[in-house]
Amino acid sequence: MALPVDPEIRAALGNPTTAEPGPPVGDVETRRRNLTTGMAAAATAWKPAAGVDRTDLTIPTPDGYALPAQWYRPVDAEKLTGAVLFLHGGAMILPLLPIYDAVARMYVQATGVSVLLIDYRVAPEHPDPTPVEDCYTALHWLSEHAGELGVDPNRIAVMGDSAGGGLSAGVALMARDRNGPAIAELLLIYPMLDDRTYHRDPQLPAEYITFGYDDNRTGWGALLGVELAGERVSSYAAPARATDLSGLPRTYIEVGNLDILRDEDIAYASRLLSFGVPTELHVIPGLPHGYDILAPDALATRRAVENRLHRLRSL
């Protein structure tokens, strides 16, 4: 029997009765068009928050690339703030989309922390390790420039959704193994953590799977190429592969129980706890992947977002 769907999610998705067939595995361009169109439609429900300054900038990478970034800060900030490196979603294949401007502004207005949003390079044009190395470079830059940005370097969090959640977990492993920069808090929102997730769960209602198994396999395939599901995949690319999770920062994980990534996220939280990492896990009934983008005003979404805001306010 299929798991029940939150009524507000049903309404937001138009009460579908059958699953729409998607593009074949490996079709990156069609997925890019579909996801970009879908996110643009979802963005109409988001209203940019007031009281937030934005500065566009670039961050130099070790290979000579100028990494595009956006820096958001409360307009009335008079003292050092905490800061969040936010890594956007997009199945490892989508660049930064305009909706994340509104997302970043919301976090800044609601918490008083500053946000660094980056447009990391994506696969398949830039396969592993480029995306996660871009993200780690951004963390280093944020830490090194904390003083001039008005940020307390001891209050820097890393946060991301979907692909960005997986990259956030990878960055945390890198920071541990490379002796910094320090991360005060790690927030993983329905993160992509395991390139081996492609066995279908019959309990998930197919018509409400908003990020499907073929989408997941396409994203991981674009990132990893022939190494997909093989023995040589780096834990920085697929953090579920890590054998040692000790020494990681306090971690918050959130996922809907209708998400194909649910079980890998639960497993990662369980392993973090087994290694002594303070971990908070929320598995939210009735919600699929991307619920906060698709239905920002739903009660379940608002409760979930409030949990995130609580963690950010504690920075």
mmCIF file of N, CA and C in Angstrom, residues 26-148:
data_model
loop_
_atom_site.group_PDB
_atom_site.id
_atom_site.type_symbol
_atom_site.label_atom_id
_atom_site.label_comp_id
_atom_site.label_asym_id
_atom_site.label_seq_id
_atom_site.Cartn_x
_atom_site.Cartn_y
_atom_site.Cartn_z
ATOM 1 N N GLY A 26 20.072 9.399 -18.334
ATOM 2 C CA GLY A 26 21.187 9.977 -19.069
ATOM 3 C C GLY A 26 20.846 11.202 -19.885
ATOM 4 N N ASP A 27 19.560 11.521 -20.013
ATOM 5 C CA ASP A 27 19.154 12.689 -20.806
ATOM 6 C C ASP A 27 19.238 13.941 -19.926
ATOM 7 N N VAL A 28 20.404 14.524 -19.897
ATOM 8 C CA VAL A 28 20.654 15.686 -19.050
ATOM 9 C C VAL A 28 19.938 16.928 -19.563
ATOM 10 N N GLU A 29 19.991 17.166 -20.872
ATOM 11 C CA GLU A 29 19.450 18.415 -21.407
ATOM 12 C C GLU A 29 17.947 18.536 -21.217
ATOM 13 N N THR A 30 17.214 17.453 -21.430
ATOM 14 C CA THR A 30 15.765 17.513 -21.212
ATOM 15 C C THR A 30 15.458 17.779 -19.743
ATOM 16 N N ARG A 31 16.202 17.138 -18.871
ATOM 17 C CA ARG A 31 15.988 17.380 -17.438
ATOM 18 C C ARG A 31 16.314 18.822 -17.078
ATOM 19 N N ARG A 32 17.345 19.358 -17.653
ATOM 20 C CA ARG A 32 17.670 20.764 -17.375
ATOM 21 C C ARG A 32 16.529 21.678 -17.785
ATOM 22 N N ARG A 33 15.983 21.441 -18.960
ATOM 23 C CA ARG A 33 14.868 22.278 -19.415
ATOM 24 C C ARG A 33 13.659 22.111 -18.501
ATOM 25 N N ASN A 34 13.314 20.858 -18.178
ATOM 26 C CA ASN A 34 12.139 20.602 -17.349
ATOM 27 C C ASN A 34 12.290 21.181 -15.946
ATOM 28 N N LEU A 35 13.460 20.958 -15.345
ATOM 29 C CA LEU A 35 13.680 21.453 -13.986
ATOM 30 C C LEU A 35 13.732 22.970 -13.941
ATOM 31 N N THR A 36 14.346 23.574 -14.933
ATOM 32 C CA THR A 36 14.415 25.031 -14.972
ATOM 33 C C THR A 36 13.016 25.632 -15.106
ATOM 34 N N THR A 37 12.191 25.035 -15.970
ATOM 35 C CA THR A 37 10.816 25.497 -16.141
ATOM 36 C C THR A 37 10.014 25.306 -14.855
ATOM 37 N N GLY A 38 10.158 24.137 -14.238
ATOM 38 C CA GLY A 38 9.419 23.853 -13.019
ATOM 39 C C GLY A 38 9.811 24.766 -11.871
ATOM 40 N N MET A 39 11.116 25.019 -11.734
ATOM 41 C CA MET A 39 11.575 25.898 -10.655
ATOM 42 C C MET A 39 11.142 27.338 -10.904
ATOM 43 N N ALA A 40 11.110 27.751 -12.163
ATOM 44 C CA ALA A 40 10.651 29.105 -12.476
ATOM 45 C C ALA A 40 9.183 29.269 -12.101
ATOM 46 N N ALA A 41 8.387 28.239 -12.370
ATOM 47 C CA ALA A 41 6.976 28.294 -11.992
ATOM 48 C C ALA A 41 6.820 28.334 -10.474
ATOM 49 N N ALA A 42 7.623 27.521 -9.776
ATOM 50 C CA ALA A 42 7.557 27.506 -8.316
ATOM 51 C C ALA A 42 7.970 28.842 -7.719
ATOM 52 N N ALA A 43 8.885 29.524 -8.393
ATOM 53 C CA ALA A 43 9.415 30.790 -7.865
ATOM 54 C C ALA A 43 8.345 31.862 -7.740
ATOM 55 N N THR A 44 7.262 31.734 -8.493
ATOM 56 C CA THR A 44 6.209 32.746 -8.434
ATOM 57 C C THR A 44 5.539 32.786 -7.058
ATOM 58 N N ALA A 45 5.672 31.687 -6.276
ATOM 59 C CA ALA A 45 5.066 31.654 -4.939
ATOM 60 C C ALA A 45 5.975 32.284 -3.887
ATOM 61 N N TRP A 46 7.196 32.619 -4.278
ATOM 62 C CA TRP A 46 8.160 33.191 -3.335
ATOM 63 C C TRP A 46 8.234 34.700 -3.501
ATOM 64 N N LYS A 47 8.128 35.414 -2.412
ATOM 65 C CA LYS A 47 8.228 36.873 -2.432
ATOM 66 C C LYS A 47 9.535 37.282 -1.754
ATOM 67 N N PRO A 48 10.419 37.982 -2.460
ATOM 68 C CA PRO A 48 11.716 38.358 -1.876
ATOM 69 C C PRO A 48 11.549 39.126 -0.576
ATOM 70 N N ALA A 49 12.304 38.726 0.434
ATOM 71 C CA ALA A 49 12.221 39.363 1.743
ATOM 72 C C ALA A 49 12.903 40.728 1.717
ATOM 73 N N ALA A 50 12.348 41.654 2.457
ATOM 74 C CA ALA A 50 12.928 42.993 2.557
ATOM 75 C C ALA A 50 14.016 43.016 3.623
ATOM 76 N N GLY A 51 14.797 44.102 3.613
ATOM 77 C CA GLY A 51 15.797 44.292 4.649
ATOM 78 C C GLY A 51 17.066 43.498 4.469
ATOM 79 N N VAL A 52 17.358 43.126 3.218
ATOM 80 C CA VAL A 52 18.533 42.304 2.931
ATOM 81 C C VAL A 52 19.339 42.946 1.813
ATOM 82 N N ASP A 53 20.630 43.117 2.036
ATOM 83 C CA ASP A 53 21.540 43.616 1.005
ATOM 84 C C ASP A 53 22.149 42.446 0.248
ATOM 85 N N ARG A 54 22.311 42.627 -1.067
ATOM 86 C CA ARG A 54 22.962 41.605 -1.892
ATOM 87 C C ARG A 54 24.131 42.228 -2.632
ATOM 88 N N THR A 55 25.263 41.516 -2.631
ATOM 89 C CA THR A 55 26.440 41.924 -3.387
ATOM 90 C C THR A 55 26.864 40.765 -4.268
ATOM 91 N N ASP A 56 27.010 40.995 -5.571
ATOM 92 C CA ASP A 56 27.497 39.972 -6.485
ATOM 93 C C ASP A 56 29.017 40.033 -6.533
ATOM 94 N N LEU A 57 29.653 38.873 -6.509
ATOM 95 C CA LEU A 57 31.113 38.823 -6.481
ATOM 96 C C LEU A 57 31.589 37.536 -7.131
ATOM 97 N N THR A 58 32.889 37.384 -7.238
ATOM 98 C CA THR A 58 33.478 36.133 -7.715
ATOM 99 C C THR A 58 34.550 35.688 -6.738
ATOM 100 N N ILE A 59 34.745 34.376 -6.676
ATOM 101 C CA ILE A 59 35.731 33.769 -5.792
ATOM 102 C C ILE A 59 36.741 33.026 -6.658
ATOM 103 N N PRO A 60 38.029 33.329 -6.548
ATOM 104 C CA PRO A 60 39.025 32.632 -7.375
ATOM 105 C C PRO A 60 39.225 31.191 -6.892
ATOM 106 N N THR A 61 39.290 30.265 -7.833
ATOM 107 C CA THR A 61 39.530 28.866 -7.502
ATOM 108 C C THR A 61 40.976 28.499 -7.842
ATOM 109 N N PRO A 62 41.487 27.415 -7.290
ATOM 110 C CA PRO A 62 42.875 27.025 -7.565
ATOM 111 C C PRO A 62 43.180 26.779 -9.036
ATOM 112 N N ASP A 63 42.153 26.423 -9.841
ATOM 113 C CA ASP A 63 42.407 26.175 -11.267
ATOM 114 C C ASP A 63 42.160 27.410 -12.129
ATOM 115 N N GLY A 64 42.022 28.574 -11.498
ATOM 116 C CA GLY A 64 41.927 29.823 -12.241
ATOM 117 C C GLY A 64 40.535 30.252 -12.635
ATOM 118 N N TYR A 65 39.520 29.553 -12.169
ATOM 119 C CA TYR A 65 38.131 29.905 -12.497
ATOM 120 C C TYR A 65 37.632 30.985 -11.538
ATOM 121 N N ALA A 66 36.792 31.883 -12.045
ATOM 122 C CA ALA A 66 36.152 32.897 -11.205
ATOM 123 C C ALA A 66 34.755 32.386 -10.845
ATOM 124 N N LEU A 67 34.596 31.907 -9.627
ATOM 125 C CA LEU A 67 33.361 31.278 -9.184
ATOM 126 C C LEU A 67 32.315 32.340 -8.854
ATOM 127 N N PRO A 68 31.195 32.398 -9.591
ATOM 128 C CA PRO A 68 30.176 33.416 -9.295
ATOM 129 C C PRO A 68 29.524 33.167 -7.931
ATOM 130 N N ALA A 69 29.296 34.248 -7.202
ATOM 131 C CA ALA A 69 28.703 34.128 -5.875
ATOM 132 C C ALA A 69 27.868 35.360 -5.567
ATOM 133 N N GLN A 70 26.978 35.189 -4.602
ATOM 134 C CA GLN A 70 26.128 36.282 -4.132
ATOM 135 C C GLN A 70 26.204 36.320 -2.616
ATOM 136 N N TRP A 71 26.459 37.497 -2.081
ATOM 137 C CA TRP A 71 26.602 37.674 -0.640
ATOM 138 C C TRP A 71 25.400 38.458 -0.120
ATOM 139 N N TYR A 72 24.694 37.875 0.845
ATOM 140 C CA TYR A 72 23.493 38.474 1.417
ATOM 141 C C TYR A 72 23.748 38.774 2.888
ATOM 142 N N ARG A 73 23.337 39.991 3.301
ATOM 143 C CA ARG A 73 23.590 40.421 4.683
ATOM 144 C C ARG A 73 22.434 41.314 5.145
ATOM 145 N N PRO A 74 22.057 41.222 6.422
ATOM 146 C CA PRO A 74 21.001 42.120 6.924
ATOM 147 C C PRO A 74 21.421 43.585 6.767
ATOM 148 N N VAL A 75 20.518 44.427 6.294
ATOM 149 C CA VAL A 75 20.874 45.825 6.061
ATOM 150 C C VAL A 75 21.174 46.550 7.373
ATOM 151 N N ASP A 76 20.607 46.072 8.477
ATOM 152 C CA ASP A 76 20.787 46.770 9.747
ATOM 153 C C ASP A 76 21.806 46.089 10.646
ATOM 154 N N ALA A 77 22.627 45.190 10.094
ATOM 155 C CA ALA A 77 23.617 44.485 10.915
ATOM 156 C C ALA A 77 24.665 45.466 11.429
ATOM 157 N N GLU A 78 24.833 45.537 12.743
ATOM 158 C CA GLU A 78 25.799 46.456 13.346
ATOM 159 C C GLU A 78 26.907 45.718 14.084
ATOM 160 N N LYS A 79 26.857 44.403 14.067
ATOM 161 C CA LYS A 79 27.878 43.609 14.739
ATOM 162 C C LYS A 79 28.150 42.363 13.902
ATOM 163 N N LEU A 80 29.129 41.574 14.331
ATOM 164 C CA LEU A 80 29.458 40.353 13.618
ATOM 165 C C LEU A 80 28.256 39.417 13.598
ATOM 166 N N THR A 81 27.993 38.838 12.454
ATOM 167 C CA THR A 81 26.903 37.871 12.329
ATOM 168 C C THR A 81 27.479 36.477 12.132
ATOM 169 N N GLY A 82 26.627 35.474 12.325
ATOM 170 C CA GLY A 82 26.955 34.156 11.818
ATOM 171 C C GLY A 82 26.774 34.174 10.311
ATOM 172 N N ALA A 83 27.248 33.136 9.636
ATOM 173 C CA ALA A 83 27.118 33.074 8.182
ATOM 174 C C ALA A 83 26.862 31.640 7.743
ATOM 175 N N VAL A 84 26.195 31.522 6.599
ATOM 176 C CA VAL A 84 25.886 30.226 6.014
ATOM 177 C C VAL A 84 26.423 30.186 4.587
ATOM 178 N N LEU A 85 27.231 29.176 4.294
ATOM 179 C CA LEU A 85 27.538 28.846 2.906
ATOM 180 C C LEU A 85 26.394 27.963 2.423
ATOM 181 N N PHE A 86 25.575 28.490 1.499
ATOM 182 C CA PHE A 86 24.410 27.747 1.019
ATOM 183 C C PHE A 86 24.710 27.173 -0.362
ATOM 184 N N LEU A 87 24.536 25.843 -0.491
ATOM 185 C CA LEU A 87 24.807 25.134 -1.736
ATOM 186 C C LEU A 87 23.479 24.660 -2.332
ATOM 187 N N HIS A 88 23.165 25.177 -3.501
ATOM 188 C CA HIS A 88 21.848 24.958 -4.099
ATOM 189 C C HIS A 88 21.673 23.544 -4.638
ATOM 190 N N GLY A 89 20.407 23.162 -4.798
ATOM 191 C CA GLY A 89 20.079 21.882 -5.393
ATOM 192 C C GLY A 89 20.056 21.941 -6.907
ATOM 193 N N GLY A 90 19.814 20.760 -7.509
ATOM 194 C CA GLY A 90 19.752 20.689 -8.962
ATOM 195 C C GLY A 90 20.290 19.400 -9.532
ATOM 196 N N ALA A 91 20.273 18.319 -8.738
ATOM 197 C CA ALA A 91 20.610 16.979 -9.227
ATOM 198 C C ALA A 91 22.030 16.863 -9.758
ATOM 199 N N MET A 92 22.900 17.725 -9.348
ATOM 200 C CA MET A 92 24.306 17.774 -9.790
ATOM 201 C C MET A 92 24.464 18.324 -11.204
ATOM 202 N N ILE A 93 23.344 18.649 -11.881
ATOM 203 C CA ILE A 93 23.425 19.053 -13.291
ATOM 204 C C ILE A 93 22.881 20.451 -13.559
ATOM 205 N N LEU A 94 22.243 21.080 -12.562
ATOM 206 C CA LEU A 94 21.645 22.400 -12.769
ATOM 207 C C LEU A 94 22.504 23.498 -12.160
ATOM 208 N N PRO A 95 22.701 24.599 -12.872
ATOM 209 C CA PRO A 95 23.375 25.749 -12.266
ATOM 210 C C PRO A 95 22.435 26.453 -11.292
ATOM 211 N N LEU A 96 22.940 27.490 -10.664
ATOM 212 C CA LEU A 96 22.141 28.278 -9.728
ATOM 213 C C LEU A 96 20.960 28.908 -10.457
ATOM 214 N N LEU A 97 19.756 28.727 -9.902
ATOM 215 C CA LEU A 97 18.543 29.272 -10.510
ATOM 216 C C LEU A 97 18.033 30.461 -9.690
ATOM 217 N N PRO A 98 17.272 31.361 -10.339
ATOM 218 C CA PRO A 98 16.840 32.593 -9.662
ATOM 219 C C PRO A 98 16.051 32.383 -8.379
ATOM 220 N N ILE A 99 15.352 31.254 -8.231
ATOM 221 C CA ILE A 99 14.538 31.055 -7.034
ATOM 222 C C ILE A 99 15.388 31.113 -5.768
ATOM 223 N N TYR A 100 16.664 30.752 -5.865
ATOM 224 C CA TYR A 100 17.495 30.716 -4.663
ATOM 225 C C TYR A 100 17.824 32.113 -4.143
ATOM 226 N N ASP A 101 17.638 33.132 -4.966
ATOM 227 C CA ASP A 101 17.769 34.495 -4.459
ATOM 228 C C ASP A 101 16.727 34.737 -3.374
ATOM 229 N N ALA A 102 15.494 34.348 -3.639
ATOM 230 C CA ALA A 102 14.432 34.510 -2.648
ATOM 231 C C ALA A 102 14.660 33.618 -1.432
ATOM 232 N N VAL A 103 15.168 32.404 -1.661
ATOM 233 C CA VAL A 103 15.458 31.487 -0.550
ATOM 234 C C VAL A 103 16.513 32.093 0.369
ATOM 235 N N ALA A 104 17.605 32.596 -0.220
ATOM 236 C CA ALA A 104 18.679 33.188 0.582
ATOM 237 C C ALA A 104 18.174 34.390 1.379
ATOM 238 N N ARG A 105 17.402 35.253 0.725
ATOM 239 C CA ARG A 105 16.876 36.434 1.416
ATOM 240 C C ARG A 105 15.977 36.043 2.587
ATOM 241 N N MET A 106 15.198 34.999 2.402
ATOM 242 C CA MET A 106 14.315 34.546 3.474
ATOM 243 C C MET A 106 15.129 34.132 4.700
ATOM 244 N N TYR A 107 16.201 33.350 4.489
ATOM 245 C CA TYR A 107 17.016 32.902 5.617
ATOM 246 C C TYR A 107 17.668 34.091 6.330
ATOM 247 N N VAL A 108 18.143 35.061 5.580
ATOM 248 C CA VAL A 108 18.797 36.222 6.185
ATOM 249 C C VAL A 108 17.795 37.024 7.006
ATOM 250 N N GLN A 109 16.645 37.322 6.413
ATOM 251 C CA GLN A 109 15.651 38.136 7.119
ATOM 252 C C GLN A 109 15.150 37.443 8.379
ATOM 253 N N ALA A 110 14.945 36.131 8.289
ATOM 254 C CA ALA A 110 14.329 35.407 9.400
ATOM 255 C C ALA A 110 15.287 35.090 10.540
ATOM 256 N N THR A 111 16.602 35.109 10.268
ATOM 257 C CA THR A 111 17.553 34.664 11.287
ATOM 258 C C THR A 111 18.601 35.704 11.664
ATOM 259 N N GLY A 112 18.849 36.694 10.790
ATOM 260 C CA GLY A 112 19.902 37.657 11.050
ATOM 261 C C GLY A 112 21.287 37.167 10.688
ATOM 262 N N VAL A 113 21.414 35.947 10.154
ATOM 263 C CA VAL A 113 22.704 35.467 9.678
ATOM 264 C C VAL A 113 22.900 35.937 8.239
ATOM 265 N N SER A 114 24.145 35.980 7.806
ATOM 266 C CA SER A 114 24.457 36.302 6.415
ATOM 267 C C SER A 114 24.562 35.010 5.617
ATOM 268 N N VAL A 115 24.395 35.109 4.289
ATOM 269 C CA VAL A 115 24.399 33.927 3.435
ATOM 270 C C VAL A 115 25.306 34.157 2.236
ATOM 271 N N LEU A 116 26.171 33.187 1.965
ATOM 272 C CA LEU A 116 26.967 33.152 0.738
ATOM 273 C C LEU A 116 26.385 32.072 -0.157
ATOM 274 N N LEU A 117 25.879 32.482 -1.305
ATOM 275 C CA LEU A 117 25.260 31.587 -2.282
ATOM 276 C C LEU A 117 26.184 31.504 -3.481
ATOM 277 N N ILE A 118 26.592 30.298 -3.873
ATOM 278 C CA ILE A 118 27.551 30.173 -4.973
ATOM 279 C C ILE A 118 26.958 29.389 -6.135
ATOM 280 N N ASP A 119 27.472 29.696 -7.318
ATOM 281 C CA ASP A 119 27.078 28.998 -8.542
ATOM 282 C C ASP A 119 28.203 28.040 -8.920
ATOM 283 N N TYR A 120 28.316 26.946 -8.136
ATOM 284 C CA TYR A 120 29.384 25.973 -8.369
ATOM 285 C C TYR A 120 29.216 25.317 -9.745
ATOM 286 N N ARG A 121 30.322 24.873 -10.317
ATOM 287 C CA ARG A 121 30.279 24.218 -11.622
ATOM 288 C C ARG A 121 29.613 22.844 -11.515
ATOM 289 N N VAL A 122 28.843 22.477 -12.541
ATOM 290 C CA VAL A 122 28.048 21.252 -12.477
ATOM 291 C C VAL A 122 28.428 20.277 -13.582
ATOM 292 N N ALA A 123 28.032 19.025 -13.352
ATOM 293 C CA ALA A 123 28.249 17.936 -14.300
ATOM 294 C C ALA A 123 27.174 17.980 -15.397
ATOM 295 N N PRO A 124 27.420 17.326 -16.528
ATOM 296 C CA PRO A 124 28.600 16.533 -16.876
ATOM 297 C C PRO A 124 29.770 17.353 -17.415
ATOM 298 N N GLU A 125 29.555 18.636 -17.684
ATOM 299 C CA GLU A 125 30.651 19.454 -18.210
ATOM 300 C C GLU A 125 31.815 19.525 -17.213
ATOM 301 N N HIS A 126 31.460 19.467 -15.927
ATOM 302 C CA HIS A 126 32.472 19.538 -14.867
ATOM 303 C C HIS A 126 32.215 18.405 -13.879
ATOM 304 N N PRO A 127 32.717 17.212 -14.164
ATOM 305 C CA PRO A 127 32.464 16.062 -13.293
ATOM 306 C C PRO A 127 33.252 16.148 -11.994
ATOM 307 N N ASP A 128 32.990 15.182 -11.114
ATOM 308 C CA ASP A 128 33.724 15.093 -9.863
ATOM 309 C C ASP A 128 35.232 15.060 -10.145
ATOM 310 N N PRO A 129 36.045 15.818 -9.387
ATOM 311 C CA PRO A 129 35.723 16.465 -8.111
ATOM 312 C C PRO A 129 35.426 17.964 -8.198
ATOM 313 N N THR A 130 35.221 18.505 -9.399
ATOM 314 C CA THR A 130 35.102 19.959 -9.525
ATOM 315 C C THR A 130 33.985 20.557 -8.670
ATOM 316 N N PRO A 131 32.743 20.012 -8.694
ATOM 317 C CA PRO A 131 31.686 20.672 -7.908
ATOM 318 C C PRO A 131 32.013 20.776 -6.420
ATOM 319 N N VAL A 132 32.444 19.689 -5.803
ATOM 320 C CA VAL A 132 32.708 19.734 -4.364
ATOM 321 C C VAL A 132 33.955 20.565 -4.056
ATOM 322 N N GLU A 133 34.928 20.573 -4.957
ATOM 323 C CA GLU A 133 36.115 21.413 -4.741
ATOM 324 C C GLU A 133 35.740 22.895 -4.833
ATOM 325 N N ASP A 134 34.847 23.246 -5.746
ATOM 326 C CA ASP A 134 34.355 24.631 -5.808
ATOM 327 C C ASP A 134 33.720 25.032 -4.472
ATOM 328 N N CYS A 135 32.933 24.116 -3.926
ATOM 329 C CA CYS A 135 32.225 24.416 -2.679
ATOM 330 C C CYS A 135 33.201 24.553 -1.519
ATOM 331 N N TYR A 136 34.207 23.699 -1.488
ATOM 332 C CA TYR A 136 35.213 23.801 -0.425
ATOM 333 C C TYR A 136 36.010 25.096 -0.566
ATOM 334 N N THR A 137 36.320 25.478 -1.791
ATOM 335 C CA THR A 137 37.011 26.751 -2.022
ATOM 336 C C THR A 137 36.187 27.913 -1.484
ATOM 337 N N ALA A 138 34.877 27.873 -1.697
ATOM 338 C CA ALA A 138 34.006 28.940 -1.201
ATOM 339 C C ALA A 138 34.009 28.991 0.322
ATOM 340 N N LEU A 139 34.020 27.826 0.978
ATOM 341 C CA LEU A 139 34.094 27.806 2.444
ATOM 342 C C LEU A 139 35.398 28.443 2.918
ATOM 343 N N HIS A 140 36.502 28.093 2.272
ATOM 344 C CA HIS A 140 37.793 28.674 2.628
ATOM 345 C C HIS A 140 37.761 30.192 2.459
ATOM 346 N N TRP A 141 37.204 30.645 1.341
ATOM 347 C CA TRP A 141 37.133 32.085 1.073
ATOM 348 C C TRP A 141 36.318 32.798 2.137
ATOM 349 N N LEU A 142 35.181 32.215 2.496
ATOM 350 C CA LEU A 142 34.311 32.824 3.503
ATOM 351 C C LEU A 142 35.038 32.923 4.842
ATOM 352 N N SER A 143 35.729 31.876 5.222
ATOM 353 C CA SER A 143 36.452 31.893 6.478
ATOM 354 C C SER A 143 37.590 32.916 6.470
ATOM 355 N N GLU A 144 38.335 32.965 5.362
ATOM 356 C CA GLU A 144 39.479 33.878 5.265
ATOM 357 C C GLU A 144 39.052 35.344 5.233
ATOM 358 N N HIS A 145 37.859 35.618 4.684
ATOM 359 C CA HIS A 145 37.381 37.000 4.547
ATOM 360 C C HIS A 145 36.328 37.353 5.589
ATOM 361 N N ALA A 146 36.212 36.534 6.617
ATOM 362 C CA ALA A 146 35.156 36.738 7.611
ATOM 363 C C ALA A 146 35.201 38.141 8.208
ATOM 364 N N GLY A 147 36.385 38.609 8.564
ATOM 365 C CA GLY A 147 36.498 39.917 9.208
ATOM 366 C C GLY A 147 35.961 41.043 8.360
ATOM 367 N N GLU A 148 36.372 41.092 7.092
ATOM 368 C CA GLU A 148 35.922 42.177 6.221
ATOM 369 C C GLU A 148 34.456 42.045 5.846
#
